[in-house]
Amino acid sequence: MSDCIFCRIRDGELPCKKVYEDEDVLAFHDIHPKAPVHVLVIPKQHVATFSDADEALLGRLMDRVRHVADSVLGLKEGWRLIVNVRAGGGQEVYHLHAHILGGKRLSF
Ligand code: DGP
């Protein structure tokens, strides 16, 4: 979608600090980090929100989130996974994305 920020990042029209990419997903640093490590993982396929994604896409996304957090970022002490769903959940960008937060002991 041409008016979607994350589609434009995926297509290289907007810059990002990329940490991982494969045929299914792209992972890059959040522009407003809430922790020492704050990375977003997006499916390359445009899906607006978590509720709209099918089982196969969610499975691939969760598998790659685990790979990025544990192997690419090496967050050995642990990390947090957040998916904000629609306005009530705090979602601002309507292209499905998972937040990986880590790099310190997180508290609520
Ligand atoms: P959410 O509230 O779950 O929709 O989170 C959207 C996140 O996306 C928010 O933490 C800030 C981040 N973000 C928004 N625009 C950009 C951008 O242009 N580049 C990057 N790297 N992150 C962005």
PDB file of C-alpha atoms and ligand atoms in Angstrom:
ATOM      1  CA  MET A   1       0.000   0.000   0.000  1.00  0.00           C
ATOM      2  CA  SER A   2       1.559   3.282  -1.111  1.00  0.00           C
ATOM      3  CA  ASP A   3       0.271   5.242   1.908  1.00  0.00           C
ATOM      4  CA  CYS A   4       1.575   2.706   4.434  1.00  0.00           C
ATOM      5  CA  ILE A   5       4.803   3.753   6.183  1.00  0.00           C
ATOM      6  CA  PHE A   6       5.955   0.183   6.742  1.00  0.00           C
ATOM      7  CA  CYS A   7       5.279  -0.805   3.118  1.00  0.00           C
ATOM      8  CA  ARG A   8       7.432   2.154   2.088  1.00  0.00           C
ATOM      9  CA  ILE A   9      10.197   1.013   4.459  1.00  0.00           C
ATOM     10  CA  ARG A  10       9.869  -2.556   3.079  1.00  0.00           C
ATOM     11  CA  ASP A  11      10.210  -1.179  -0.470  1.00  0.00           C
ATOM     12  CA  GLY A  12      13.250   0.948   0.394  1.00  0.00           C
ATOM     13  CA  GLU A  13      11.403   4.233  -0.211  1.00  0.00           C
ATOM     14  CA  LEU A  14      11.974   5.253   3.425  1.00  0.00           C
ATOM     15  CA  PRO A  15      15.143   4.495   5.401  1.00  0.00           C
ATOM     16  CA  CYS A  16      15.375   2.170   8.369  1.00  0.00           C
ATOM     17  CA  LYS A  17      18.056   0.643  10.580  1.00  0.00           C
ATOM     18  CA  LYS A  18      17.640  -2.917   9.356  1.00  0.00           C
ATOM     19  CA  VAL A  19      18.606  -5.823  11.597  1.00  0.00           C
ATOM     20  CA  TYR A  20      17.223  -8.780   9.621  1.00  0.00           C
ATOM     21  CA  GLU A  21      15.453  -9.570   6.352  1.00  0.00           C
ATOM     22  CA  ASP A  22      14.280 -12.696   4.577  1.00  0.00           C
ATOM     23  CA  GLU A  23      11.595 -13.542   2.030  1.00  0.00           C
ATOM     24  CA  ASP A  24       8.812 -13.187   4.601  1.00  0.00           C
ATOM     25  CA  VAL A  25       9.760 -10.485   7.096  1.00  0.00           C
ATOM     26  CA  LEU A  26      11.800  -7.354   7.690  1.00  0.00           C
ATOM     27  CA  ALA A  27      13.111  -6.318  11.133  1.00  0.00           C
ATOM     28  CA  PHE A  28      14.361  -2.818  11.956  1.00  0.00           C
ATOM     29  CA  HIS A  29      14.912  -0.543  14.945  1.00  0.00           C
ATOM     30  CA  ASP A  30      11.918   1.419  16.214  1.00  0.00           C
ATOM     31  CA  ILE A  31      12.267   5.148  15.616  1.00  0.00           C
ATOM     32  CA  HIS A  32      11.101   5.880  19.201  1.00  0.00           C
ATOM     33  CA  PRO A  33      12.760   3.149  21.301  1.00  0.00           C
ATOM     34  CA  LYS A  34      11.118   2.279  24.623  1.00  0.00           C
ATOM     35  CA  ALA A  35      14.026   0.097  25.785  1.00  0.00           C
ATOM     36  CA  PRO A  36      17.782  -0.183  25.006  1.00  0.00           C
ATOM     37  CA  VAL A  37      16.800  -2.647  22.269  1.00  0.00           C
ATOM     38  CA  HIS A  38      13.494  -1.995  20.505  1.00  0.00           C
ATOM     39  CA  VAL A  39      13.054  -3.709  17.175  1.00  0.00           C
ATOM     40  CA  LEU A  40       9.972  -4.080  14.990  1.00  0.00           C
ATOM     41  CA  VAL A  41       9.352  -7.197  12.915  1.00  0.00           C
ATOM     42  CA  ILE A  42       6.899  -6.792  10.028  1.00  0.00           C
ATOM     43  CA  PRO A  43       5.575  -9.296   7.515  1.00  0.00           C
ATOM     44  CA  LYS A  44       6.409  -8.200   3.978  1.00  0.00           C
ATOM     45  CA  GLN A  45       2.807  -8.878   3.053  1.00  0.00           C
ATOM     46  CA  HIS A  46       0.624  -5.906   3.966  1.00  0.00           C
ATOM     47  CA  VAL A  47      -1.842  -6.996   6.652  1.00  0.00           C
ATOM     48  CA  ALA A  48      -3.374  -4.159   8.632  1.00  0.00           C
ATOM     49  CA  THR A  49      -3.579  -5.735  12.049  1.00  0.00           C
ATOM     50  CA  PHE A  50      -3.069  -8.947  14.033  1.00  0.00           C
ATOM     51  CA  SER A  51      -6.753  -9.876  13.866  1.00  0.00           C
ATOM     52  CA  ASP A  52      -6.634  -9.920  10.058  1.00  0.00           C
ATOM     53  CA  ALA A  53      -3.657 -12.289   9.725  1.00  0.00           C
ATOM     54  CA  ASP A  54      -4.131 -15.953   8.907  1.00  0.00           C
ATOM     55  CA  GLU A  55      -2.541 -18.831  10.780  1.00  0.00           C
ATOM     56  CA  ALA A  56       0.300 -19.350   8.324  1.00  0.00           C
ATOM     57  CA  LEU A  57       1.363 -15.708   8.380  1.00  0.00           C
ATOM     58  CA  LEU A  58       1.193 -15.542  12.174  1.00  0.00           C
ATOM     59  CA  GLY A  59       3.211 -18.739  12.454  1.00  0.00           C
ATOM     60  CA  ARG A  60       5.956 -17.402  10.189  1.00  0.00           C
ATOM     61  CA  LEU A  61       5.980 -14.040  11.947  1.00  0.00           C
ATOM     62  CA  MET A  62       6.261 -15.563  15.425  1.00  0.00           C
ATOM     63  CA  ASP A  63       8.985 -17.941  14.258  1.00  0.00           C
ATOM     64  CA  ARG A  64      11.013 -15.044  12.832  1.00  0.00           C
ATOM     65  CA  VAL A  65      10.427 -12.898  15.951  1.00  0.00           C
ATOM     66  CA  ARG A  66      12.006 -15.674  18.012  1.00  0.00           C
ATOM     67  CA  HIS A  67      14.913 -15.947  15.567  1.00  0.00           C
ATOM     68  CA  VAL A  68      15.546 -12.192  15.530  1.00  0.00           C
ATOM     69  CA  ALA A  69      15.381 -11.824  19.332  1.00  0.00           C
ATOM     70  CA  ASP A  70      17.369 -14.923  20.287  1.00  0.00           C
ATOM     71  CA  SER A  71      19.848 -15.295  17.451  1.00  0.00           C
ATOM     72  CA  VAL A  72      20.190 -11.999  15.578  1.00  0.00           C
ATOM     73  CA  LEU A  73      19.934  -9.643  18.565  1.00  0.00           C
ATOM     74  CA  GLY A  74      21.246 -12.212  21.048  1.00  0.00           C
ATOM     75  CA  LEU A  75      18.999 -11.132  23.914  1.00  0.00           C
ATOM     76  CA  LYS A  76      20.237 -13.894  26.215  1.00  0.00           C
ATOM     77  CA  GLU A  77      18.686 -12.454  29.390  1.00  0.00           C
ATOM     78  CA  GLY A  78      15.228 -12.416  27.822  1.00  0.00           C
ATOM     79  CA  TRP A  79      12.967 -10.053  25.991  1.00  0.00           C
ATOM     80  CA  ARG A  80       9.377  -8.917  25.638  1.00  0.00           C
ATOM     81  CA  LEU A  81       7.048  -9.371  22.689  1.00  0.00           C
ATOM     82  CA  ILE A  82       4.265  -6.822  22.203  1.00  0.00           C
ATOM     83  CA  VAL A  83       1.649  -6.644  19.479  1.00  0.00           C
ATOM     84  CA  ASN A  84      -0.690  -3.673  19.740  1.00  0.00           C
ATOM     85  CA  VAL A  85      -4.064  -4.459  18.179  1.00  0.00           C
ATOM     86  CA  ARG A  86      -6.190  -1.620  16.818  1.00  0.00           C
ATOM     87  CA  ALA A  87      -6.777   1.730  18.518  1.00  0.00           C
ATOM     88  CA  GLY A  88      -7.787   0.297  21.866  1.00  0.00           C
ATOM     89  CA  GLY A  89      -4.518  -1.628  22.027  1.00  0.00           C
ATOM     90  CA  GLY A  90      -2.435   1.403  21.101  1.00  0.00           C
ATOM     91  CA  GLN A  91      -1.790   0.507  17.460  1.00  0.00           C
ATOM     92  CA  GLU A  92      -0.662   3.559  15.479  1.00  0.00           C
ATOM     93  CA  VAL A  93       0.719   2.013  12.299  1.00  0.00           C
ATOM     94  CA  TYR A  94      -1.754  -0.205  10.445  1.00  0.00           C
ATOM     95  CA  HIS A  95       0.708  -2.706   9.033  1.00  0.00           C
ATOM     96  CA  LEU A  96       1.019  -5.693  11.362  1.00  0.00           C
ATOM     97  CA  HIS A  97       4.193  -5.553  13.422  1.00  0.00           C
ATOM     98  CA  ALA A  98       5.663  -7.185  16.506  1.00  0.00           C
ATOM     99  CA  HIS A  99       7.708  -5.157  18.992  1.00  0.00           C
ATOM    100  CA  ILE A 100      10.777  -6.850  20.513  1.00  0.00           C
ATOM    101  CA  LEU A 101      11.939  -5.049  23.654  1.00  0.00           C
ATOM    102  CA  GLY A 102      15.043  -5.950  25.625  1.00  0.00           C
ATOM    103  CA  GLY A 103      18.515  -4.981  26.724  1.00  0.00           C
ATOM    104  CA  LYS A 104      17.531  -4.338  30.355  1.00  0.00           C
ATOM    105  CA  ARG A 105      15.375  -5.908  33.063  1.00  0.00           C
ATOM    106  CA  LEU A 106      11.893  -4.799  32.026  1.00  0.00           C
ATOM    107  CA  SER A 107       9.138  -3.909  34.461  1.00  0.00           C
ATOM    108  CA  PHE A 108       5.616  -2.727  33.783  1.00  0.00           C
TER     109      PHE A 108
HETATM  110  P1  DGP B   1       2.259   0.719  17.267  1.00  0.00           P
HETATM  111  O1  DGP B   1       1.817   1.699  18.341  1.00  0.00           O
HETATM  112  O2  DGP B   1       2.259  -0.696  17.779  1.00  0.00           O
HETATM  113  O3  DGP B   1       1.520   0.918  15.966  1.00  0.00           O
HETATM  114  O4  DGP B   1       3.783   1.061  17.040  1.00  0.00           O
HETATM  115  C1  DGP B   1       4.273   1.729  15.911  1.00  0.00           C
HETATM  116  C2  DGP B   1       5.737   1.941  16.138  1.00  0.00           C
HETATM  117  O5  DGP B   1       6.311   2.280  14.911  1.00  0.00           O
HETATM  118  C3  DGP B   1       6.076   3.052  17.124  1.00  0.00           C
HETATM  119  O6  DGP B   1       6.777   2.496  18.241  1.00  0.00           O
HETATM  120  C4  DGP B   1       6.965   3.990  16.355  1.00  0.00           C
HETATM  121  C5  DGP B   1       7.358   3.194  15.134  1.00  0.00           C
HETATM  122  N1  DGP B   1       7.489   3.969  13.918  1.00  0.00           N
HETATM  123  C6  DGP B   1       6.558   4.796  13.376  1.00  0.00           C
HETATM  124  N2  DGP B   1       7.020   5.327  12.231  1.00  0.00           N
HETATM  125  C7  DGP B   1       8.261   4.811  12.044  1.00  0.00           C
HETATM  126  C8  DGP B   1       9.234   4.965  11.036  1.00  0.00           C
HETATM  127  O7  DGP B   1       9.079   5.702  10.056  1.00  0.00           O
HETATM  128  N3  DGP B   1      10.399   4.279  11.197  1.00  0.00           N
HETATM  129  C9  DGP B   1      10.618   3.457  12.264  1.00  0.00           C
HETATM  130  N4  DGP B   1      11.782   2.826  12.323  1.00  0.00           N
HETATM  131  N5  DGP B   1       9.711   3.279  13.230  1.00  0.00           N
HETATM  132  C10 DGP B   1       8.552   3.949  13.122  1.00  0.00           C
END
